[in-house]
Short mmCIF file of C-alpha atoms in Angstrom, two decimals:
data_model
loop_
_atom_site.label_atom_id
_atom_site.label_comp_id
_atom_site.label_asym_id
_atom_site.label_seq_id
_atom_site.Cartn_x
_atom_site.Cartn_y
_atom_site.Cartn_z
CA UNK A 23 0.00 0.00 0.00
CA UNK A 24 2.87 2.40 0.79
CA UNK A 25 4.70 1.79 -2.46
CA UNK A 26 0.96 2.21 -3.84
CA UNK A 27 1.10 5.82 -2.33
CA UNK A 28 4.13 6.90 -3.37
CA UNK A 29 3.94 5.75 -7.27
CA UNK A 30 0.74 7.73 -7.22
CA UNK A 31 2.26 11.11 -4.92
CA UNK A 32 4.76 10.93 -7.65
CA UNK A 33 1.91 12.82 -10.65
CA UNK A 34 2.18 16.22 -11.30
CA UNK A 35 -0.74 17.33 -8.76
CA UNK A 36 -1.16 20.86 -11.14
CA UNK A 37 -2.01 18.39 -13.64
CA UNK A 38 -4.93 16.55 -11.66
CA UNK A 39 -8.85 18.61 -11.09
CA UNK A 40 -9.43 19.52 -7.55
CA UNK A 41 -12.03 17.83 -7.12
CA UNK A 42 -10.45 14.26 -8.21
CA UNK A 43 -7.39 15.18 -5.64
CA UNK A 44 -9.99 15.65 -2.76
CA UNK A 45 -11.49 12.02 -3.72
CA UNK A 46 -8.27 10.82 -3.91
CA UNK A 47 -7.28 12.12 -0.72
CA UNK A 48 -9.99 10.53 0.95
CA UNK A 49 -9.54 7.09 -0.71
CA UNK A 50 -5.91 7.02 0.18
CA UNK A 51 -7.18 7.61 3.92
CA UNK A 52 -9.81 5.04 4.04
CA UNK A 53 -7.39 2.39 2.09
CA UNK A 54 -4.58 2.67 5.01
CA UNK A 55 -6.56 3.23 7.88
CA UNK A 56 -8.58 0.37 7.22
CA UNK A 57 -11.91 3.17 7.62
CA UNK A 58 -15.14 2.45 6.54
CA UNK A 59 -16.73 5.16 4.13
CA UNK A 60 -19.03 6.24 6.67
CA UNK A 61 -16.70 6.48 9.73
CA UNK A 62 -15.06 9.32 7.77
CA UNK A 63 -18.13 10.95 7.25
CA UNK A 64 -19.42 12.10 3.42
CA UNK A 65 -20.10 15.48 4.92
CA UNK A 66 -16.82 16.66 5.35
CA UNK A 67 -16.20 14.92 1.61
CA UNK A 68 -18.06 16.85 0.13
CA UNK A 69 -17.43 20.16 1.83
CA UNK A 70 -13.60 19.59 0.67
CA UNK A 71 -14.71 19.42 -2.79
CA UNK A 72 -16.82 22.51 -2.50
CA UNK A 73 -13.68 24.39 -0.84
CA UNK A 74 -15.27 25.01 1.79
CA UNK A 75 -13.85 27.09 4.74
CA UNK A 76 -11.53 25.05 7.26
CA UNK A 77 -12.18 21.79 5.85
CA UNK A 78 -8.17 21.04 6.44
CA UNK A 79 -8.52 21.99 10.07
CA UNK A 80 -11.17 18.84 10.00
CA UNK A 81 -9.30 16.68 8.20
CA UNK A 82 -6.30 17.28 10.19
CA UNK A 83 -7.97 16.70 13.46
CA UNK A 84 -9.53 13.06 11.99
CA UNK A 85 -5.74 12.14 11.31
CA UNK A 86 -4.80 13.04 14.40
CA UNK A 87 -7.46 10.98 15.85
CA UNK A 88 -6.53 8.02 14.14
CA UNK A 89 -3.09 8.24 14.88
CA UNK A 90 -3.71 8.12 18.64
CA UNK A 91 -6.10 4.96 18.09
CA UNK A 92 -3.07 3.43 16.01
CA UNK A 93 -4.69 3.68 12.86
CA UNK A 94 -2.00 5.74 11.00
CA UNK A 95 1.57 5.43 11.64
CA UNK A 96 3.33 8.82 11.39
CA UNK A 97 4.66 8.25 8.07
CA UNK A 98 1.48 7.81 6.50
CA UNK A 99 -0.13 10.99 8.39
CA UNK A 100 2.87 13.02 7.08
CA UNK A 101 1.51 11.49 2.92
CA UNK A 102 -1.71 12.36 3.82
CA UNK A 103 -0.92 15.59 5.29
CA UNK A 104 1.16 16.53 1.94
CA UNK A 105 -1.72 15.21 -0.03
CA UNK A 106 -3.64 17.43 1.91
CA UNK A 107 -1.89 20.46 0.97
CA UNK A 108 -2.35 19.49 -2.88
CA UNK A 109 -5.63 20.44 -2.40
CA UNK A 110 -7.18 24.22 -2.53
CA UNK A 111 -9.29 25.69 -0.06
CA UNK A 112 -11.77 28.46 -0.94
CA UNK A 113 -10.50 31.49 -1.07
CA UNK A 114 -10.55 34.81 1.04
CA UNK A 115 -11.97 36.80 -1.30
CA UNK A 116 -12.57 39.59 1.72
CA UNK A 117 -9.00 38.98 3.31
CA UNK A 118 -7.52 38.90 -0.58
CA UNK A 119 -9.60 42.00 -1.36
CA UNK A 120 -7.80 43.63 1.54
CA UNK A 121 -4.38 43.00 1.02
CA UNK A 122 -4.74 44.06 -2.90
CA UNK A 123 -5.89 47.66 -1.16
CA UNK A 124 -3.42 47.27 1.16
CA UNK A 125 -0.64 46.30 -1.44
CA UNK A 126 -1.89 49.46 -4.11
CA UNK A 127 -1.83 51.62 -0.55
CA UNK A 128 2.00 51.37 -0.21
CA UNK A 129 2.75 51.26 -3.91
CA UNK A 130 0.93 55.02 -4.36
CA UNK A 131 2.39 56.31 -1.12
CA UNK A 132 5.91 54.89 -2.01
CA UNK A 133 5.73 56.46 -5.33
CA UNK A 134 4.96 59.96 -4.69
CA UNK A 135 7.61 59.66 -1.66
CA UNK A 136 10.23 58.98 -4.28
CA UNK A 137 8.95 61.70 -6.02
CA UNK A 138 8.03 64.28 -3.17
CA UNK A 139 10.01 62.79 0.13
CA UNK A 140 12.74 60.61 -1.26
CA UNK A 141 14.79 63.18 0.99
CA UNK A 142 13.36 62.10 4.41
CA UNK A 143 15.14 58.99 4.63
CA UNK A 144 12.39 58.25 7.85
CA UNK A 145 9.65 58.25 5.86
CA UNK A 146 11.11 55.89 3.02
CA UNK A 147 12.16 53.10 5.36
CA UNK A 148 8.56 53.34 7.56
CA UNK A 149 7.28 52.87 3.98
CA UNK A 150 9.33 50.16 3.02
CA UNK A 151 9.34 48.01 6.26
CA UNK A 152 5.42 48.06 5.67
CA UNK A 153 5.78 47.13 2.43
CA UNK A 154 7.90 44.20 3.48
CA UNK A 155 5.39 43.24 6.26
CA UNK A 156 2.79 43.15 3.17
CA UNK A 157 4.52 40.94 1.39
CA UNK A 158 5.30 38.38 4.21
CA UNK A 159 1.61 38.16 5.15
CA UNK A 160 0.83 37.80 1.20
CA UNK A 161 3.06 35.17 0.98
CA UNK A 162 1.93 33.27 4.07
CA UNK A 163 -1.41 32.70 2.42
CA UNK A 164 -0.65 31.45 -1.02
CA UNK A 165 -1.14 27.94 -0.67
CA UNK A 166 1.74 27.33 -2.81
CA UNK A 167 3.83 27.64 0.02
CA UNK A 168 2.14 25.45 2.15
CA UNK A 169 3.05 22.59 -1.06
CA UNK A 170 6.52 23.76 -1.51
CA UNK A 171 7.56 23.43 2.03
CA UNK A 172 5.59 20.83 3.18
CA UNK A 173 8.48 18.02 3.86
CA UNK A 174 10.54 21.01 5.68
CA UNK A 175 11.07 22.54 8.80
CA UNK A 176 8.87 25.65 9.99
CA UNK A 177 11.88 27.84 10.35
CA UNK A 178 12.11 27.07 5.94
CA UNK A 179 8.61 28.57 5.65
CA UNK A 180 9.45 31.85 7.66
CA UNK A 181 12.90 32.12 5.33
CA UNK A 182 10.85 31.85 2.57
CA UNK A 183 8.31 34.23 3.29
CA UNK A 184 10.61 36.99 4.37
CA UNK A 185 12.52 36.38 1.53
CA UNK A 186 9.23 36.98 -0.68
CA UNK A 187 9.19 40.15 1.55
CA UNK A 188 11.93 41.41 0.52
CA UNK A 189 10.94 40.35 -2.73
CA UNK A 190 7.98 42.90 -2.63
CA UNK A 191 10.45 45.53 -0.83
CA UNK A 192 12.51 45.82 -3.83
CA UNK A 193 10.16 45.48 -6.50
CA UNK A 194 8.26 48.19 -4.76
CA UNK A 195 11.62 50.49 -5.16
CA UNK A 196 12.44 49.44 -8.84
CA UNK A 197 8.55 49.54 -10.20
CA UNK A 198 8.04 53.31 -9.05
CA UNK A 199 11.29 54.36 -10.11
CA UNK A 200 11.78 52.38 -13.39
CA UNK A 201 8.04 53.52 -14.06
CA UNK A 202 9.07 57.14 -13.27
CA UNK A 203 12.11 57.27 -15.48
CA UNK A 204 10.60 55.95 -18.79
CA UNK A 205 7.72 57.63 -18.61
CA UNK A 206 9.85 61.20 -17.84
CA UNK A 207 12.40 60.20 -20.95
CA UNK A 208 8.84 59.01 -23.21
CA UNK A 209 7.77 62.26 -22.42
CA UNK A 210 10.56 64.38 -22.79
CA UNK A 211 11.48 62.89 -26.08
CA UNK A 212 8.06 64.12 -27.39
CA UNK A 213 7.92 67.16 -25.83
CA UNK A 214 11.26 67.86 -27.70
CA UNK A 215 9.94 66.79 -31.06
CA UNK A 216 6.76 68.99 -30.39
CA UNK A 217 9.11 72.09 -29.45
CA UNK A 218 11.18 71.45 -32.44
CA UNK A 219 8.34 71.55 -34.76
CA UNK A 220 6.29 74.54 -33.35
CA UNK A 221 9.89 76.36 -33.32
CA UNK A 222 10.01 75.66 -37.10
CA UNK A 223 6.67 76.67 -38.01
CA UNK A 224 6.30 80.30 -39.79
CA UNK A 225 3.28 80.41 -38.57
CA UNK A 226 4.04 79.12 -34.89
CA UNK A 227 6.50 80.38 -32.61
CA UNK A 228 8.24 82.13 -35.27
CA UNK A 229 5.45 84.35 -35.82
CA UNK A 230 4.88 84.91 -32.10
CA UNK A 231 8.59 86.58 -31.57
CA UNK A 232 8.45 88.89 -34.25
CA UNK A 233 4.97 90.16 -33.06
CA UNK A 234 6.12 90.54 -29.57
CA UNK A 235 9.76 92.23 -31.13
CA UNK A 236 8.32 94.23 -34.22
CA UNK A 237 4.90 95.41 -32.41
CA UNK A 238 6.04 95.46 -28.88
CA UNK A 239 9.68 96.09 -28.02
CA UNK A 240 9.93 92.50 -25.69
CA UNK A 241 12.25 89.57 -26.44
CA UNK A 242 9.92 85.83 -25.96
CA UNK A 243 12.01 82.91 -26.66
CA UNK A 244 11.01 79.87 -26.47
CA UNK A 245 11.10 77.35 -23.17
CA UNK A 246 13.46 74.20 -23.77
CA UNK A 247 12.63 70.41 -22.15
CA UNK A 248 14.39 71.80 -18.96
CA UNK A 249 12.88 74.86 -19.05
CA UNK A 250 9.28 73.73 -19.91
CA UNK A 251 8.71 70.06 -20.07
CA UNK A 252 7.22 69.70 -16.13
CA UNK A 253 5.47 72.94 -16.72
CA UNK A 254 3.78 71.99 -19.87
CA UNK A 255 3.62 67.79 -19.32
CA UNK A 256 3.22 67.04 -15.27
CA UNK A 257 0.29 67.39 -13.13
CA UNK A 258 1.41 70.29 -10.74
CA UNK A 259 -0.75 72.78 -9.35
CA UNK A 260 1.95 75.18 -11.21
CA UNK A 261 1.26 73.66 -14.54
CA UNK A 262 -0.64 74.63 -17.42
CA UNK A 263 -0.56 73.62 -21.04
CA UNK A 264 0.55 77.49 -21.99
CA UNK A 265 2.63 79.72 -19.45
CA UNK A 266 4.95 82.67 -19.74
CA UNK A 267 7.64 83.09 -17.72
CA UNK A 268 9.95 86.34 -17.01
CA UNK A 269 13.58 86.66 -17.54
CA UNK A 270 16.67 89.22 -16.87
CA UNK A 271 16.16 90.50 -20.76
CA UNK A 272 12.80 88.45 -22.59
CA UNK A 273 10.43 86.41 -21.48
CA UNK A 274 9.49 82.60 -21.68
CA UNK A 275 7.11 81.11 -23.26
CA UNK A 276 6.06 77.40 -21.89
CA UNK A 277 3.74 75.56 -24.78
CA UNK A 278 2.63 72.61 -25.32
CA UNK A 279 0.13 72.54 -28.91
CA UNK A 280 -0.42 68.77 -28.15
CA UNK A 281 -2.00 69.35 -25.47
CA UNK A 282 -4.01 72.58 -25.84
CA UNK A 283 -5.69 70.18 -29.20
CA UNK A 284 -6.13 67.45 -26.61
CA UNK A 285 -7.61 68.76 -23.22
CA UNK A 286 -8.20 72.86 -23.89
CA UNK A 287 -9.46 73.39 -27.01
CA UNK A 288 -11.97 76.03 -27.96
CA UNK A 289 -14.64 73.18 -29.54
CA UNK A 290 -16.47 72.92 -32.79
CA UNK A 291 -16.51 75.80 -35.24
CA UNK A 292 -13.54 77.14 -34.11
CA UNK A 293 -10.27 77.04 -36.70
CA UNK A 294 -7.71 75.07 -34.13
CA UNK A 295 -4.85 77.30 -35.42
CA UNK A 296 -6.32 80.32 -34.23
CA UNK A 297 -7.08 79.12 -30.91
CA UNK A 298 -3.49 77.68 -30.67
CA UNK A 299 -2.44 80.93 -31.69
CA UNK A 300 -4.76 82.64 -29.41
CA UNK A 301 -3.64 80.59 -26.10
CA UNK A 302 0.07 82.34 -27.22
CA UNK A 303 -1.14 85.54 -27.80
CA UNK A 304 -3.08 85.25 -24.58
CA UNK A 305 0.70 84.50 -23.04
CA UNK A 306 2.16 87.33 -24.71
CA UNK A 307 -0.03 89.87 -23.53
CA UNK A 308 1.34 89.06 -19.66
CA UNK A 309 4.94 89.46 -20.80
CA UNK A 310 3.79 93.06 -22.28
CA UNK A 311 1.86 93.53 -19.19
CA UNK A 312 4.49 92.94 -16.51
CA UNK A 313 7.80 93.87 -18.39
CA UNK A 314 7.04 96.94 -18.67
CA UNK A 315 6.56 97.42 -14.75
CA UNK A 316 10.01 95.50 -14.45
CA UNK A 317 12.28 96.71 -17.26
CA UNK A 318 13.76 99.76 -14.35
CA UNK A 319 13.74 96.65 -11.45
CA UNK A 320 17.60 96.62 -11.77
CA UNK A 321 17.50 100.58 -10.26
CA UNK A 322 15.01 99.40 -7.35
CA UNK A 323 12.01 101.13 -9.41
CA UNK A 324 8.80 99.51 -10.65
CA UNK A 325 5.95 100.24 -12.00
CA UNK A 326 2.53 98.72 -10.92
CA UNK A 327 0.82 98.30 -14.82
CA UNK A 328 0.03 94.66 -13.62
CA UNK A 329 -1.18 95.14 -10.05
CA UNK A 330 -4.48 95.55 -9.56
CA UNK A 331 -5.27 98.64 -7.99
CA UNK A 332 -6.47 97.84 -4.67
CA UNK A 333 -2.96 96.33 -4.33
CA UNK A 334 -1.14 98.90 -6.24
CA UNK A 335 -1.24 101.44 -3.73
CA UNK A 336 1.48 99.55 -1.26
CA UNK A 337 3.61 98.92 -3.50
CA UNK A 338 6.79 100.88 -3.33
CA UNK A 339 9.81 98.00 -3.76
CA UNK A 340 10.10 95.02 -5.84
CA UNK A 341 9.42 93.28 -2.93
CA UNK A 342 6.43 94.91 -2.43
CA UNK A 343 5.84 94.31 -6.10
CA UNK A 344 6.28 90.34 -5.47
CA UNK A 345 3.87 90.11 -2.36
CA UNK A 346 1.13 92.03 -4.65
CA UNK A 347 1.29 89.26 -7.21
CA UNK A 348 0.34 86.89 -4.69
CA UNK A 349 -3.11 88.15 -4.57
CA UNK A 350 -6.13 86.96 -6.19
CA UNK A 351 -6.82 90.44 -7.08
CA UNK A 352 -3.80 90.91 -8.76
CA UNK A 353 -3.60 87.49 -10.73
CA UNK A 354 -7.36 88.21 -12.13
CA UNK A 355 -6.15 91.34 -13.12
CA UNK A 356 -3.41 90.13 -15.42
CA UNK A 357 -5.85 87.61 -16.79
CA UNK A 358 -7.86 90.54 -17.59
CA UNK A 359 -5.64 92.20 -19.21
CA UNK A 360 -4.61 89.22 -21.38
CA UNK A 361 -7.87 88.65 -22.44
CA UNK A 362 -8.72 91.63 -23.27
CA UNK A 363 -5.65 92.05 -25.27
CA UNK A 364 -6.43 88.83 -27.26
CA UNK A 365 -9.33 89.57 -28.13
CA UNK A 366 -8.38 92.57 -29.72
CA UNK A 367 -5.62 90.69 -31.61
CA UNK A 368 -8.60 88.40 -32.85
CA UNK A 369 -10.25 91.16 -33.95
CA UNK A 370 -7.62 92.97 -36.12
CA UNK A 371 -6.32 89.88 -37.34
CA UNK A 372 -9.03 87.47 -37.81
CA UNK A 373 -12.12 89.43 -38.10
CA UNK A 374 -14.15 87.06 -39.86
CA UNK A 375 -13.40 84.45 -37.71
CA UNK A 376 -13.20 86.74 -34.36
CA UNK A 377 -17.13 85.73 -33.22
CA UNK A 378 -16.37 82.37 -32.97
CA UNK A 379 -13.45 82.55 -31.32
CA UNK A 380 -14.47 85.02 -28.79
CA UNK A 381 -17.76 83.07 -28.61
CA UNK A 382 -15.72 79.92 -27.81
CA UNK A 383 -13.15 82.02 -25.00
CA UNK A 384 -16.44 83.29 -23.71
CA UNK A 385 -17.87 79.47 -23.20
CA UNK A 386 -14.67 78.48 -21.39
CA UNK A 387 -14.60 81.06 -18.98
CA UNK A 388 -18.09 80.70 -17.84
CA UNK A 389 -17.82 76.47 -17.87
CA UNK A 390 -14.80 77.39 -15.27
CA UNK A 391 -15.68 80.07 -13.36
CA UNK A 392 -16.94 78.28 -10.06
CA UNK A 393 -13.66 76.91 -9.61
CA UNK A 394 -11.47 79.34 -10.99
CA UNK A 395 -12.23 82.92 -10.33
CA UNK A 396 -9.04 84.04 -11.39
CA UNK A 397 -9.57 83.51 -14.63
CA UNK A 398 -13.02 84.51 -14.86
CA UNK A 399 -12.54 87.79 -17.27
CA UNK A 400 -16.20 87.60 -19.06
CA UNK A 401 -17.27 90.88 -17.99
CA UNK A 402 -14.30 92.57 -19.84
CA UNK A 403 -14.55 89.98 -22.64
CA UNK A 404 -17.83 91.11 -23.81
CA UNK A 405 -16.82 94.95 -23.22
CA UNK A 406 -13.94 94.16 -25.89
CA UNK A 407 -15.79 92.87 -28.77
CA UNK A 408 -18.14 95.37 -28.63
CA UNK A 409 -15.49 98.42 -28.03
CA UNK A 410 -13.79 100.29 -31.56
CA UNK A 411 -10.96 98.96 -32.10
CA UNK A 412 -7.27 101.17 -32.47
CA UNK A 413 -5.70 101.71 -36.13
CA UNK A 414 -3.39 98.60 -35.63
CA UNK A 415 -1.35 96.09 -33.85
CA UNK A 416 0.77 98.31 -32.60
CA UNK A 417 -1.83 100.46 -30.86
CA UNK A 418 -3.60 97.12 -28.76
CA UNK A 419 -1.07 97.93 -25.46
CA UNK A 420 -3.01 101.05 -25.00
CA UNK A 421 -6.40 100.07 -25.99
CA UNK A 422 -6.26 97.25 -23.53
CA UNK A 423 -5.05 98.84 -20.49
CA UNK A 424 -7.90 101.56 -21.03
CA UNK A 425 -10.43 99.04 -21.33
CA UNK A 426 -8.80 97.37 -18.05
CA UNK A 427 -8.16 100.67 -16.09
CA UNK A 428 -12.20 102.33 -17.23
CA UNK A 429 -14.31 98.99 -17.00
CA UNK A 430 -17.10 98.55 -14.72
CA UNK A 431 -16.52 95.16 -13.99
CA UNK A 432 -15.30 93.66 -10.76
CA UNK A 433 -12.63 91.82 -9.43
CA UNK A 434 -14.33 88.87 -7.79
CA UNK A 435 -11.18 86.76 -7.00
CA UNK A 436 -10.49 85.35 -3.70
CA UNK A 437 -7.74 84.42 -1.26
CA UNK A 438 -7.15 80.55 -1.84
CA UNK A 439 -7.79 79.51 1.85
CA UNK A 440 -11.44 80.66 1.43
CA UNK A 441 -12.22 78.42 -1.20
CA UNK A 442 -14.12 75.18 -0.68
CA UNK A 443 -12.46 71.84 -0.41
CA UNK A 444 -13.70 70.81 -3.60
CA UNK A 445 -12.82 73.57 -5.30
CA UNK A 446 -9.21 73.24 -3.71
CA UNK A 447 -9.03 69.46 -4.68
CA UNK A 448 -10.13 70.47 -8.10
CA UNK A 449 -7.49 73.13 -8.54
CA UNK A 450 -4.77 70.64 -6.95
CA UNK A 451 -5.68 67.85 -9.52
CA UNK A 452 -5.33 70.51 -11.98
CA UNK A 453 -8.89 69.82 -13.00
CA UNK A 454 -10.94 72.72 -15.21
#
């Protein structure tokens, strides 16, 4: 009978249904211990072919039971009990469902740490010794390691666990990481190609920094991958898919056409090249707008064409200047200005086509302006199409700063702390 057993232990159990090991199982026990079918009981049976919860804990205690009335000798408990382990309980779909959460849980947080808190070395470890303990307790209930380890010692089973710990440890360093890097060099490698075409374009960039030189009297030049890429291309709360930034000389345009088309477009009926254009005209009117009030910074003196006025009175310093640009007040101000200032450019440029463009601007700022205040410039929007327009291109600095400085309309923006939770969630998720 025992060289019966172990021809038949010898098959490739992942080869064999469930179900036929549990019969088996129960054969092989009634076959050595000499048991009648119904001393074992065709309850329990039949539960261990439904996988049902703790039917091993039974079956164990029934060996047991016949080893202490000398119906097993320990050799054939220890076959049994291996033939046991061939066999798959139910699973844990709650306690599974929970260490999946639990597992996703330290993944995210040890991801943005590498990202946000590599530098607090306290953090990472805490983060990683939990993600160790994770994978331990994983690993202690797959029942493959109950099969694999069966014949050893229970010291073997706690190496091999922590071992699958530290498994999970560095996977969970390499996957965040190695996910981070690819995706950064995927997306700076089509950033650049994006950059280098826009650059090349007459009708892009190119067309852009001879308005702003020829009409205006500022230098824009356009933002590199370092310069631009995480502005344009990661989810900040500083990002935006068009930005302009100010240097010691010109300003800096951060663009991203790719994704204006995708995610900020002004919708149907609108020519997408003028609304491309429009988003960098839209930019250039803030360099205009704040150069001027920092071209005479290098002597201490500004000027406050950019602050709003309820802030423009304490100014007196550029660091006066700085703390004013903080404010709500200040940033819808600009906005205004920008918008105003585009539309105009619509107007002279694109007259036929103006309506619909303004129509569309008009559309966006409303959708938005429960959650973005600062940008909310519909008021002066509507005043601008419907004002006479100056001779040229070269006269839309001072038709939009009297439009600005004579309007009627508000200033509605608020400090950031009074918005609502959603609306701060939104704004952090970068969400329109």
């Amino acid at each position: 009978m025992a060289a019966f057993a172990k021809r038949q232990s010898s098959t490739r159990a992942d080869r064999v249904p469930n179900e036929d090991r549990v019969r088996y199982l129960f054969a092989v026990l009634r076959v050595v211990a000499d048991i009648q079918p119904h001393e074992i009981g065709a309850g329990l049976e039949q539960h261990a072919i439904d996988r049902g919860p703790g039917w091993k804990r039974q079956f164990k205690a029934r060996l047991d039971e016949y080893e202490q009335l000398h119906r097993l000798n320990l050799d054939q408990k220890s076959h049994l009990m291996r033939r046991m382990r061939m066999c798959e309980e139910s699973p844990n779909l709650m306690r599974a469902g929970l260490l999946l959460a639990a597992w996703s849980l330290v993944l995210a947080t040890l991801c943005n740490l590498s990202w946000l808190l590599a530098p607090q070395p306290v953090l990472y470890l805490v983060t990683l010794g939990l993600t160790g303990l994770l994978g331990y307790a994983t690993a202690a209930t797959l029942s493959i390691f109950d099969h694999e380890v069966s014949t050893a010692a229970r010291w073997q089973r706690r190496v091999l666990c922590s071992t699958a710990g530290a498994f999970a440890v560095a996977v969970s360093m390499l996957v965040p990481d190695s996910a981070m890097l690819i995706t950064q060099s995927a997306s700076k490698r089509s950033f650049q190609l994006e950059r280098e075409a826009y650059a090349a374009d007459p009708r892009g960039f190119e067309a852009i920094r001879k308005l702003a030189s020829d009409t205006f009297g500022v230098n824009v030049v356009l933002g590199g991958v370092d310069q631009s890429w995480s502005l344009t291309s990661v989810r900040v709360p500083e990002a935006s898919v068009a930005s302009m930034g100010l240097g010691s000389g010109f300003c800096t345009l951060n663009f991203s056409p790719n994704r204006i088309h995708a995610g900020f477009g002004g919708g149907s009926g609108v020519d997408p090249a003028l609304w491309v254009r429009g988003v960098a005209i839209h930019e250039l009117g803030h360099c205009v707008d704040t150069w001027r009030d920092l071209a005479l910074a290098a002597s201490r003196k500004v000027a406050t064409h950019s602050i709003a006025p309820v802030q423009a009175t304490k100014v007196s310093d550029i660091n006066g200047y700085l703390a004013a640009t903080e404010e709500p007040a200040t940033q819808q101000w600009r906005e205004v200005f920008s918008d105003i200032f585009l539309v105009g450019y619509w107007r002279l440029s694109a007259p036929d086509q103006a309506p619909a463009l303004i129509d569309a601007l008009v559309a966006h700022r409303d959708a938005n302006a429960q959650n973005d205040r600062v940008h909310y410039t519909t008021c002066w929007v509507n005043l601008a199409r419907r004002s006479p327009l100056p001779d040229d291109l070269k006269g839309l600095l001072a038709w939009t700063d009297s439009l600005r400085d004579d309007a009627s309309c508000q200033l509605t923006a608020k400090p950031a702390h009074r918005a609502g939770i959603k609306a701060r969630l939104r704004d952090l998720l970068g969400l329109d």
